[in-house]
Structures are given as C-alpha cells and as structure tokens.
Short mmCIF file of C-alpha atoms (C1' of nucleotides) in Angstrom, two decimals:
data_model
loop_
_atom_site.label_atom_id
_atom_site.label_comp_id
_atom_site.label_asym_id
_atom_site.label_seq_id
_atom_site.Cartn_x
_atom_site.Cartn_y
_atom_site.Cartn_z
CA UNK A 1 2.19 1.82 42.88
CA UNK A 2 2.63 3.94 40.42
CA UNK A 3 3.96 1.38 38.03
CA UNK A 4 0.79 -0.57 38.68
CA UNK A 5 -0.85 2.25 37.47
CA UNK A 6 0.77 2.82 34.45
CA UNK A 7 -0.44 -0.49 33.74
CA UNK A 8 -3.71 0.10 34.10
CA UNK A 9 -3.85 3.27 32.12
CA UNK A 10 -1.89 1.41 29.13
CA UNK A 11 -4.44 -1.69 29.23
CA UNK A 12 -7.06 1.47 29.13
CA UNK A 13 -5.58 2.96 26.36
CA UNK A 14 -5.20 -0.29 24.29
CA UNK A 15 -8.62 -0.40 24.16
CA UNK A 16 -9.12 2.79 23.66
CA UNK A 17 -10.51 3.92 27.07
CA UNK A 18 -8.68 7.05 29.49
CA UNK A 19 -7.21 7.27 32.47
CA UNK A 20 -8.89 10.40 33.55
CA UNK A 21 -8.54 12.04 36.87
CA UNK A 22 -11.91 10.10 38.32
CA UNK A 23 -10.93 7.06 37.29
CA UNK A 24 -6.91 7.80 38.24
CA UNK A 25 -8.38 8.26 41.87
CA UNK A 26 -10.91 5.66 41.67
CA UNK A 27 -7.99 3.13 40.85
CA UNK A 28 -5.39 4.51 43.93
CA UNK A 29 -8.26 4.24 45.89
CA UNK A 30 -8.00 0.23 45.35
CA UNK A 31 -4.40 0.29 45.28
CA UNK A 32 -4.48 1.50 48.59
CA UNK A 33 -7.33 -0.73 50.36
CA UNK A 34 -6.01 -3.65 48.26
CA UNK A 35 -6.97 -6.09 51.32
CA UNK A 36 -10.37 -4.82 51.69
CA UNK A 37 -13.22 -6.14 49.31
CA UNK A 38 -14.98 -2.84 48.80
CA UNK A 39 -18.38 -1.90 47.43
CA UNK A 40 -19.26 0.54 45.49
CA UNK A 41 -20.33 2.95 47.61
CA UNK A 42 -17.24 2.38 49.63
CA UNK A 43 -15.15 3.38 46.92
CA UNK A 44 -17.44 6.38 46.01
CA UNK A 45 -16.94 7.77 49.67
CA UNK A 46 -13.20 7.35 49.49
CA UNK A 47 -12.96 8.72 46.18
CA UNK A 48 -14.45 11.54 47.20
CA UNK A 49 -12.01 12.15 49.46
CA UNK A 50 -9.47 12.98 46.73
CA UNK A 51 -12.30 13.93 44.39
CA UNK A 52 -14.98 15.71 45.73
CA UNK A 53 -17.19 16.41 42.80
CA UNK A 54 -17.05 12.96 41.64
CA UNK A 55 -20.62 11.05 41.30
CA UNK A 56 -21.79 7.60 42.63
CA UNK A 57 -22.42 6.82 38.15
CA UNK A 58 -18.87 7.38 37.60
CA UNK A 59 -17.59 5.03 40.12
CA UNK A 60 -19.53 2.36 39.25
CA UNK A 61 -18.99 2.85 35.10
CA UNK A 62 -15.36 3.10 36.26
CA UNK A 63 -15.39 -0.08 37.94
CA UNK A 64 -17.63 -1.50 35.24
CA UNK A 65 -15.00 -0.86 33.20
CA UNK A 66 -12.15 -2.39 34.66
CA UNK A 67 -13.87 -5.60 35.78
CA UNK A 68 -14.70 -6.04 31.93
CA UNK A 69 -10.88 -5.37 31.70
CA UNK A 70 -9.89 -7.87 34.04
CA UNK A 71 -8.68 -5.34 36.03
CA UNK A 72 -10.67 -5.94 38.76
CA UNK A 73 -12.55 -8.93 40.04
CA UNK A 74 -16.35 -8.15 40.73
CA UNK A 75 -17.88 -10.43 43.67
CA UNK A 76 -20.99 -10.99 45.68
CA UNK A 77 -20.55 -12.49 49.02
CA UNK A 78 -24.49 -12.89 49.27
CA UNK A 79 -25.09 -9.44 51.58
CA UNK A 80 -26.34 -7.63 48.81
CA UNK A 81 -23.90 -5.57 47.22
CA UNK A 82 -21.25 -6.34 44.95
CA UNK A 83 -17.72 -5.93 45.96
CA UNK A 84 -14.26 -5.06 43.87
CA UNK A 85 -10.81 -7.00 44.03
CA UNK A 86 -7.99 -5.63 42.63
CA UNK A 87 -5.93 -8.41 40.55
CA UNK A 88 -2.55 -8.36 40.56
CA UNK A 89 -0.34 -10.60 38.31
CA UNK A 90 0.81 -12.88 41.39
CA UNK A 91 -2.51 -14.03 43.03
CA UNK A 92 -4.38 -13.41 39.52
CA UNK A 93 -7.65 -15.24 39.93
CA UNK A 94 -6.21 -17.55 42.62
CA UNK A 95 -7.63 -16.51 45.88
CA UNK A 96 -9.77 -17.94 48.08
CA UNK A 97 -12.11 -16.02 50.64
CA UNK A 98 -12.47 -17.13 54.44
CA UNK A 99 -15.36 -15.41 55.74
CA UNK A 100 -16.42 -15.35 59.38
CA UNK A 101 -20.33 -15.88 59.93
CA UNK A 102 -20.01 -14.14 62.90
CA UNK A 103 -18.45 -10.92 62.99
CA UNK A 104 -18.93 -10.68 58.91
CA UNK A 105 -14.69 -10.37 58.36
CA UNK A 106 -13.87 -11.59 54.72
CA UNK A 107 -9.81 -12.76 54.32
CA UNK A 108 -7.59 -13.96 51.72
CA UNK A 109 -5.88 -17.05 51.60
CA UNK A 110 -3.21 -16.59 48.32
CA UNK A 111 -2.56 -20.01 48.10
CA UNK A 112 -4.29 -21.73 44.50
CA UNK A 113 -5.36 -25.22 46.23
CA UNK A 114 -7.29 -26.14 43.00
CA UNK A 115 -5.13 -26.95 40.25
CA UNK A 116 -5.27 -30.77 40.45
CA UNK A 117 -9.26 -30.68 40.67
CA UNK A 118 -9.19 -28.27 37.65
CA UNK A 119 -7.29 -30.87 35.55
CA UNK A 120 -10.29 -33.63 36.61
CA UNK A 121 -12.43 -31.34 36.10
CA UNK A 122 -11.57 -30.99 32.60
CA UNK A 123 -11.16 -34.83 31.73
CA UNK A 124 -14.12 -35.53 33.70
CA UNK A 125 -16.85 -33.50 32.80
CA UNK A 126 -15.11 -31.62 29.44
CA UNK A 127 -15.51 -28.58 31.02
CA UNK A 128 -12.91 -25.80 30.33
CA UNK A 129 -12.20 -24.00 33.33
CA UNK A 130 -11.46 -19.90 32.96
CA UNK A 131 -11.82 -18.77 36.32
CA UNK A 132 -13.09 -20.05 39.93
CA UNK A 133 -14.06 -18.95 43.28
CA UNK A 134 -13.83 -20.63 46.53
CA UNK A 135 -15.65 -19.20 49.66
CA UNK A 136 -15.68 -20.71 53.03
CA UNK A 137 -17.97 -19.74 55.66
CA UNK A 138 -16.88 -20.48 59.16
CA UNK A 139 -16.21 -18.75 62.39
CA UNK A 140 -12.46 -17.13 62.42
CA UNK A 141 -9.49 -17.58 65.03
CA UNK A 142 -10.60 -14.41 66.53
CA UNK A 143 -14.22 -15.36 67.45
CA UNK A 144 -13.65 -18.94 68.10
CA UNK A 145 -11.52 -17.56 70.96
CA UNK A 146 -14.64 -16.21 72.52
CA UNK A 147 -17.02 -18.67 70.99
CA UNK A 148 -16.36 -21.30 74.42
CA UNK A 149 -19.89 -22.67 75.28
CA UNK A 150 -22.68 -21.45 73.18
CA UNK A 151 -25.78 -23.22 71.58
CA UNK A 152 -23.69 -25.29 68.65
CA UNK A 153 -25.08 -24.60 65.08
CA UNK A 154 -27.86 -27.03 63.62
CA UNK A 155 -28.15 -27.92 59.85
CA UNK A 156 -30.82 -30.23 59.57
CA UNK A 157 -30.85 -31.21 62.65
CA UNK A 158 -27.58 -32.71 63.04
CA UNK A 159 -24.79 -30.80 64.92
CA UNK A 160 -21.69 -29.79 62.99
CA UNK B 1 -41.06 -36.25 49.07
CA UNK B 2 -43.71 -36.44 50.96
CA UNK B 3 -40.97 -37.77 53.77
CA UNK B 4 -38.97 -34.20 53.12
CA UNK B 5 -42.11 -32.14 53.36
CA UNK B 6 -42.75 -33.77 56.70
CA UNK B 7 -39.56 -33.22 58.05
CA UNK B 8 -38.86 -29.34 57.17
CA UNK B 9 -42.90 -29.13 58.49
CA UNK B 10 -41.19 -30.59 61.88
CA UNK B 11 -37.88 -28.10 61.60
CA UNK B 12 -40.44 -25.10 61.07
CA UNK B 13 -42.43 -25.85 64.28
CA UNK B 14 -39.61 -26.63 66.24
CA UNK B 15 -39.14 -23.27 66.50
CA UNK B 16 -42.58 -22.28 66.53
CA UNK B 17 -43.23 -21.31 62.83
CA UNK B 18 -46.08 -23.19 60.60
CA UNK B 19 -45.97 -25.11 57.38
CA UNK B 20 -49.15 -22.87 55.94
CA UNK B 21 -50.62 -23.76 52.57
CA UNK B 22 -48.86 -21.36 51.34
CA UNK B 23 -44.92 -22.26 52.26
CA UNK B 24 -46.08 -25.97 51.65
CA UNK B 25 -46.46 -25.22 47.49
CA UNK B 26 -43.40 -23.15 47.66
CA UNK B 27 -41.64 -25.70 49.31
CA UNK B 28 -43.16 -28.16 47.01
CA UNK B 29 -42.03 -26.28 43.94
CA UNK B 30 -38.11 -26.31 45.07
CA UNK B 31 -38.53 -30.10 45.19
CA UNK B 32 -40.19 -30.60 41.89
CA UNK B 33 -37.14 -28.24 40.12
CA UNK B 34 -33.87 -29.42 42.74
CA UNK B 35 -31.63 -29.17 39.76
CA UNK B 36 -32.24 -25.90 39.25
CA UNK B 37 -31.28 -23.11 40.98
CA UNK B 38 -33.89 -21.06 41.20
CA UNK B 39 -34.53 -16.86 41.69
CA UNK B 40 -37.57 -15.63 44.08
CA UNK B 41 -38.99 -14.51 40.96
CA UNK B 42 -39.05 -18.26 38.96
CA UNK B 43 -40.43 -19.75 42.80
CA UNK B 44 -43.10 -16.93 42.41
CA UNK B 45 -44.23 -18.07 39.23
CA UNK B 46 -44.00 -21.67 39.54
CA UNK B 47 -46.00 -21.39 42.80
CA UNK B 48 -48.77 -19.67 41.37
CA UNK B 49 -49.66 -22.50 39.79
CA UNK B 50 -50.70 -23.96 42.88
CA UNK B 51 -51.90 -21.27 44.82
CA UNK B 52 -52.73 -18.34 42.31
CA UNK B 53 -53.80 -16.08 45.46
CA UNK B 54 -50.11 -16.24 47.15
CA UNK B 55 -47.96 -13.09 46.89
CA UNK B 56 -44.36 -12.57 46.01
CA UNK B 57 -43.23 -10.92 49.09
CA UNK B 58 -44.37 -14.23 50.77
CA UNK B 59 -42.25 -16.20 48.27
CA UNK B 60 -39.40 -13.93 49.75
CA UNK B 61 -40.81 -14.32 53.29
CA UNK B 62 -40.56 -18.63 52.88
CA UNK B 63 -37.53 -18.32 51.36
CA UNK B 64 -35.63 -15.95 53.87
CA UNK B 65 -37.22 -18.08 56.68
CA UNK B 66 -35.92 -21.28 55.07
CA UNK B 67 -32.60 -20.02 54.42
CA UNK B 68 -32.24 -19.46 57.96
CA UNK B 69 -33.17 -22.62 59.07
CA UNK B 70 -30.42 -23.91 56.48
CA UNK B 71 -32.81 -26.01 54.83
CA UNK B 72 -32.03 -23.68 51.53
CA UNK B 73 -28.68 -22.25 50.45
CA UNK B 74 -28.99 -18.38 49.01
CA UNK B 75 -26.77 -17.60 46.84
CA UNK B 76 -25.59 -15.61 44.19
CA UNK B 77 -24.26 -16.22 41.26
CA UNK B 78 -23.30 -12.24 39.92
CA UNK B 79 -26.37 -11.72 37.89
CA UNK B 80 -28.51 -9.61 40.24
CA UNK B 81 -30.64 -12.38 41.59
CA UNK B 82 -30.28 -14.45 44.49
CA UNK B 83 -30.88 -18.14 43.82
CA UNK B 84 -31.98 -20.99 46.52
CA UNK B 85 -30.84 -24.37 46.60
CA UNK B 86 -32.59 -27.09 48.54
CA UNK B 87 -30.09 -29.10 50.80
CA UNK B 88 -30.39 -32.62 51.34
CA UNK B 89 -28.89 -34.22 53.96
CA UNK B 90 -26.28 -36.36 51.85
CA UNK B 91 -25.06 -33.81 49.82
CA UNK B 92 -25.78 -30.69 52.64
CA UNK B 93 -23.03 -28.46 51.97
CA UNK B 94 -21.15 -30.39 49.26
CA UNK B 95 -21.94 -29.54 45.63
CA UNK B 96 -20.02 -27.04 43.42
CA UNK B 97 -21.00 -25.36 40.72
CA UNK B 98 -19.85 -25.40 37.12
CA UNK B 99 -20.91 -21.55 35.05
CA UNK B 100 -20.39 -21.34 31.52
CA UNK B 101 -19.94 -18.06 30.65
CA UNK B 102 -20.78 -18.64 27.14
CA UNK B 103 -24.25 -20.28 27.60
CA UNK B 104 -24.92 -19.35 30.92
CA UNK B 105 -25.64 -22.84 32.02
CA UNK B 106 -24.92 -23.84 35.60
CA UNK B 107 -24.51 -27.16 36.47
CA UNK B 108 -23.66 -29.03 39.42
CA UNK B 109 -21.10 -31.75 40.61
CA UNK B 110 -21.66 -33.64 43.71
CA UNK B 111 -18.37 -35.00 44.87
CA UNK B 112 -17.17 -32.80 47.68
CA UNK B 113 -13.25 -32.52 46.67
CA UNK B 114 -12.35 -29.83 49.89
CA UNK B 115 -12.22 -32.23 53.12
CA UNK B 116 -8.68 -32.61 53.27
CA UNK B 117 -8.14 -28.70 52.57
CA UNK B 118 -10.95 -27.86 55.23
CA UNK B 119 -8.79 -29.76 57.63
CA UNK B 120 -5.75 -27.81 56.74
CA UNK B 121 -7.54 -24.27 56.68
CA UNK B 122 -8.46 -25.41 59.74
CA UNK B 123 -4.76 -25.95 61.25
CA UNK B 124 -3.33 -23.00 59.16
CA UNK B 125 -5.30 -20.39 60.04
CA UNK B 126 -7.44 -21.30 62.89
CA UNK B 127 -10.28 -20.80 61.18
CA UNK B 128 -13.46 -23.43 61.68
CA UNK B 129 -15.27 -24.12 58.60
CA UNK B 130 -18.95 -24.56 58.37
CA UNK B 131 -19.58 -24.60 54.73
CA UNK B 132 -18.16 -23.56 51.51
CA UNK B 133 -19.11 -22.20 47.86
CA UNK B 134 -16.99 -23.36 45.25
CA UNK B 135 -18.03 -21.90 41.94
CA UNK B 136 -15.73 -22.69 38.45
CA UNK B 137 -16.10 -20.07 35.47
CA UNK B 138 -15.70 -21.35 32.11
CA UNK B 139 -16.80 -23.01 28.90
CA UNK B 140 -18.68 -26.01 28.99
CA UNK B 141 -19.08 -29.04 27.02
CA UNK B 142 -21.76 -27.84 24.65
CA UNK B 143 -19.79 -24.43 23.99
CA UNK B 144 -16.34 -25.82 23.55
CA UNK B 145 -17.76 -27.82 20.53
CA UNK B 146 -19.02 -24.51 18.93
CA UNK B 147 -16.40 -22.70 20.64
CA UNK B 148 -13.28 -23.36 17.66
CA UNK B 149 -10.95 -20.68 16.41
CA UNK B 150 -12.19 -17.69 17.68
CA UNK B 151 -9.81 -15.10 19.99
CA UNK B 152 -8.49 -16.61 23.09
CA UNK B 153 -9.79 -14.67 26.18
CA UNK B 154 -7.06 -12.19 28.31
CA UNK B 155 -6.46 -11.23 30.83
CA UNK B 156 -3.79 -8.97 32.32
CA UNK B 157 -2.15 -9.09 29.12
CA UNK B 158 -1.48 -13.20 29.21
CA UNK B 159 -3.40 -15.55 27.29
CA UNK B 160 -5.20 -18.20 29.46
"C1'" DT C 1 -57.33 -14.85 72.09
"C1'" DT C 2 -53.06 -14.38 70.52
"C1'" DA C 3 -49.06 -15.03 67.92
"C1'" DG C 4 -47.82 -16.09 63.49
"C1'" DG C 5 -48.98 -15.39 58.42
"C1'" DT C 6 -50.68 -13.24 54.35
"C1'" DG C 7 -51.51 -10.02 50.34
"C1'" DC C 8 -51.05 -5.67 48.74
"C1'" DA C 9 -48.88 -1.45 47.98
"C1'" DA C 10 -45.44 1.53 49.21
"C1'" DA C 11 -40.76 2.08 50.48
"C1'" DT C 12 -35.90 0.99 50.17
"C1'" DC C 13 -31.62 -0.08 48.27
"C1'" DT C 14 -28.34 -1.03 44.70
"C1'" DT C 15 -27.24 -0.38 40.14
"C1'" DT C 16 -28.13 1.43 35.43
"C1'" DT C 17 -29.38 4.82 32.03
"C1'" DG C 18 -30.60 9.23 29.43
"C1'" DC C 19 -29.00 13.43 28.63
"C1'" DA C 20 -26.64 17.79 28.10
"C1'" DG C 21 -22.45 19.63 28.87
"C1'" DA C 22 -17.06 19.10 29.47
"C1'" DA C 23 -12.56 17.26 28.24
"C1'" DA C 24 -9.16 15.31 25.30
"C1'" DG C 25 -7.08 13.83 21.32
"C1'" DC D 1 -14.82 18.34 15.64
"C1'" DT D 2 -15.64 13.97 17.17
"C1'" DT D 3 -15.39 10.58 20.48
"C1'" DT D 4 -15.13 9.57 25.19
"C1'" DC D 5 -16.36 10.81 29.69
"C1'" DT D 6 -18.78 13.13 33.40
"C1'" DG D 7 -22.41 14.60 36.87
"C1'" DC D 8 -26.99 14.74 37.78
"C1'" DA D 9 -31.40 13.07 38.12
"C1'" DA D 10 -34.52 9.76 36.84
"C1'" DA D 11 -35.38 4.90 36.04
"C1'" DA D 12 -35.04 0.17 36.78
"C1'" DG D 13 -34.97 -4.07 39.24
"C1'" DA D 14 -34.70 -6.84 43.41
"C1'" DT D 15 -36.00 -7.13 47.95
"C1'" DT D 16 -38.14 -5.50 52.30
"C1'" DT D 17 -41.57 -3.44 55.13
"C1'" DG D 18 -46.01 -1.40 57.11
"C1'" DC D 19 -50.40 -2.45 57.68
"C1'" DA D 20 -54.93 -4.30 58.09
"C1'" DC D 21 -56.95 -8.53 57.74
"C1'" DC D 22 -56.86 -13.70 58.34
"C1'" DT D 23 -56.18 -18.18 60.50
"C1'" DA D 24 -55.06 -21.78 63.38
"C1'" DA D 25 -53.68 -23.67 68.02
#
DNA sequence: TTAGGTGCAAATCTTTTGCAGAAAG
DNA sequence: CTTTCTGCAAAAGATTTGCACCTAA
C-alpha cells in the first residue's frame, strides 16, 4: 500500500505534479475499494471521510490527473457517469468487465483473452493496438439462480 | 430498407407504441448513416432535414424507446456523448470497434472473434452472456503512416 | 374518447472552469 | 516569489421531465 503510493507520488513528481494531502487521500481511497469501479462522486463522499473540507473540483482534477497519468483507467459503463480503475502493474490494461443486466453488479475477470486477436488485428487491418476494453452484459451466477421461469429476453424478435 | 422500416414499425406496435412521422425520419436517418455511430445531437440535425418541426427531446425520446426494444445499441465511447448503433439481425451483437486515439476515427469490424470465450465465461464463472462491447484503443492505419519517430507512449513507467 | 406522442421550456445531473486565496518548493 | 493546487460558485453540456396541446385507433 504504501509502496504503491510512493509510486504514484514519484510518477507525480516526474512530471512535475504533488502528492498533496487531497490527492494522498483521494488515491488510498482507490487503494482501498480497488474492486469497486467508483464514480466520482463516490470517491468525493469517501474522501471526505478522511478529508472533510475537500471539494467535488478537486476530486475530479485529481482523478483527471491520474487517468492522463495512466494511473487510473477512466470508464463509462453506459449509466451515465464515468467510473475510475486503479491499474496496477499485473492486470495493467488487461481486464475484462462482466456486468449483470439485472441487479447492475460490474466484476473483473484478470485473465487477457485477447492477445492472439490483437496480433490479427494488427496484420489484418494495420491497426496498432494501445489499449482495449471488453464488456459483457449478461445475467450473473447469482441471479440466474433465481432467474428459473421468467419471460426470456427478445432481440429482434428471436429468443436468445 | 423499406423491409427494416416495416419490421421495427411491427416491433413498436407489438407492444403498443406507434411508428409516428416523426420516429419514422429518425429511424430513417440511422439507416441512411449505419456506419456511423451517431450522438442524439448529429440524429437531431440530420432529422431536421426531414421534419424541420420535430424536437430534440423527441430525438432522445425515439432513441431511448428504441434502445429498449434492442433495435439500437447506446453506447459510449468516453467523450461525453452517447452514440446509437442500429442492429441488424446478422451482425446483432457482433461488431467491435476500432478508436484511434490520434484521429479519433472509429471504425468497425464485423467478425465476432468471442464465441468460444463466451462459452468458457460461461462455464468459469456461471455467468450467461447476452451481449458484449469490445472496444480496441490505438493508432490506426492513416496515423501510423504520419505517426514516425515521435515519443513512444507510457505507461506505468514501461514503454508499450 | 383515450392512450400515446409531440414541442417547448425548464429542470436535472455530471463535469468543467474562473477566480482569489493557500501551500510548497 | 512563483508555480501549483485548492475550494467555492458559476458555467457548460447532455439528457430528462412537466405540461398543454395534438393525433390516431
């Protein structure tokens, strides 16, 4: 944790930037919901937790900030507000998002399935791939279990 | 095209909503531009060409309504605007997306690469999938001839 | 006649920005 | 001192909503 942090503040300072006390507690706040895909307002209400007089600007400059920095990964799962991933050196940009269409649950699947299609992707279309992002929408393990015989879902009019 | 018109007129009073004059241009106009992926805002415009009188917040209004009946994809591509993709029933769920974060261009490739993963998220982690996004960052064909001998990109302190 | 639709304007919600003061090298 | 950073409040931009009127089975 706190090595992780040390990181941080070093890429910070490399380019310049601080680690001041908002952004110190804006960045343990991630460390410590590192599972969770938090908005911004989610991280403004647990930062304020540790830092009351911080403001809603802050956060999101902060987190600004370390998204340009690769620091963090900034997604949009389509409800509206943008959400923050942490990157860590292991699973850098190589995790893929399950999320359940029913009870709105996002999780992580660490494995990087895409390598080979990466490679074809490169020969076959010349495009030079820096990043990617894999979503699956579905219903999870958990609501399936109570999911027994309802009205199936229709997409153009065939059943899936 | 007159054939798809037809049948999303037949989805929308299937459960008792019309095809007005209105949802017919907009409907109309995602044909005309399928390639694209358009905002509210570029529908809005494109529409009025047809039918000056029609308002934005019906633009949204056809567009929410047709996402739901999964004969358009919303979706998002981290830029602030949602975007709306017509489906068709051959490639329905299966197209991915190709961003160049040089140009901005997105493009599209058909083939749907994920089956056999689908089938193994499936067994893994219980979890039934209904659809998927798979979106690749990077630089494109166009911008990778431009693109020689400037700084490589990093991230967490690694060259890509 | 009645439910569904529409246009407009106002409201809402997320995110960004201007600014004056505070903190840190 | 000078640059970076902060909090606040205002602004911006996208989307939604309330409402009175309209339109078609």
């Amino acid at each position: 944790m706190e090595a992780r942090i040390e990181k941080i503040k070093q890429q910070l300072q490399s380019q310049g930037y601080k680690l001041t006390p908002q952004r110190e507690a804006t960045v343990r706040v991630l460390l410590e919901n590192e599972e969770d895909h938090l908005s911004a307002e989610d991280v403004f209400m647990l930062v304020k937790d540790k830092a009351p007089e911080i403001g809603l600007a802050t956060v999101y400059r902060t987190l600004e900030l370390l998204s340009e920095l690769h620091v963090l990964e900034k997604m949009n799962f389509g409800d509206g507000v943008a959400r923050y991933d942490l990157r860590n050196d292991r699973t850098r940009h190589h995790h893929h998002h399950l999320i359940c269409v029913q009870c709105g649950s996002v999780s992580e699947i660490l494995d990087d399935w895409l390598g080979p299609l990466e490679e074809r992707l490169e020969q076959e279309y010349g495009f030079k791939v820096l990043d990617h992002r894999l979503d699956f929408q579905g219903i999870c393990k958990e609501c399936s279990a109570k999911e027994r015989a309802k009205t199936p879902v229709q997409i153009n009019g065939s059943t899936l």
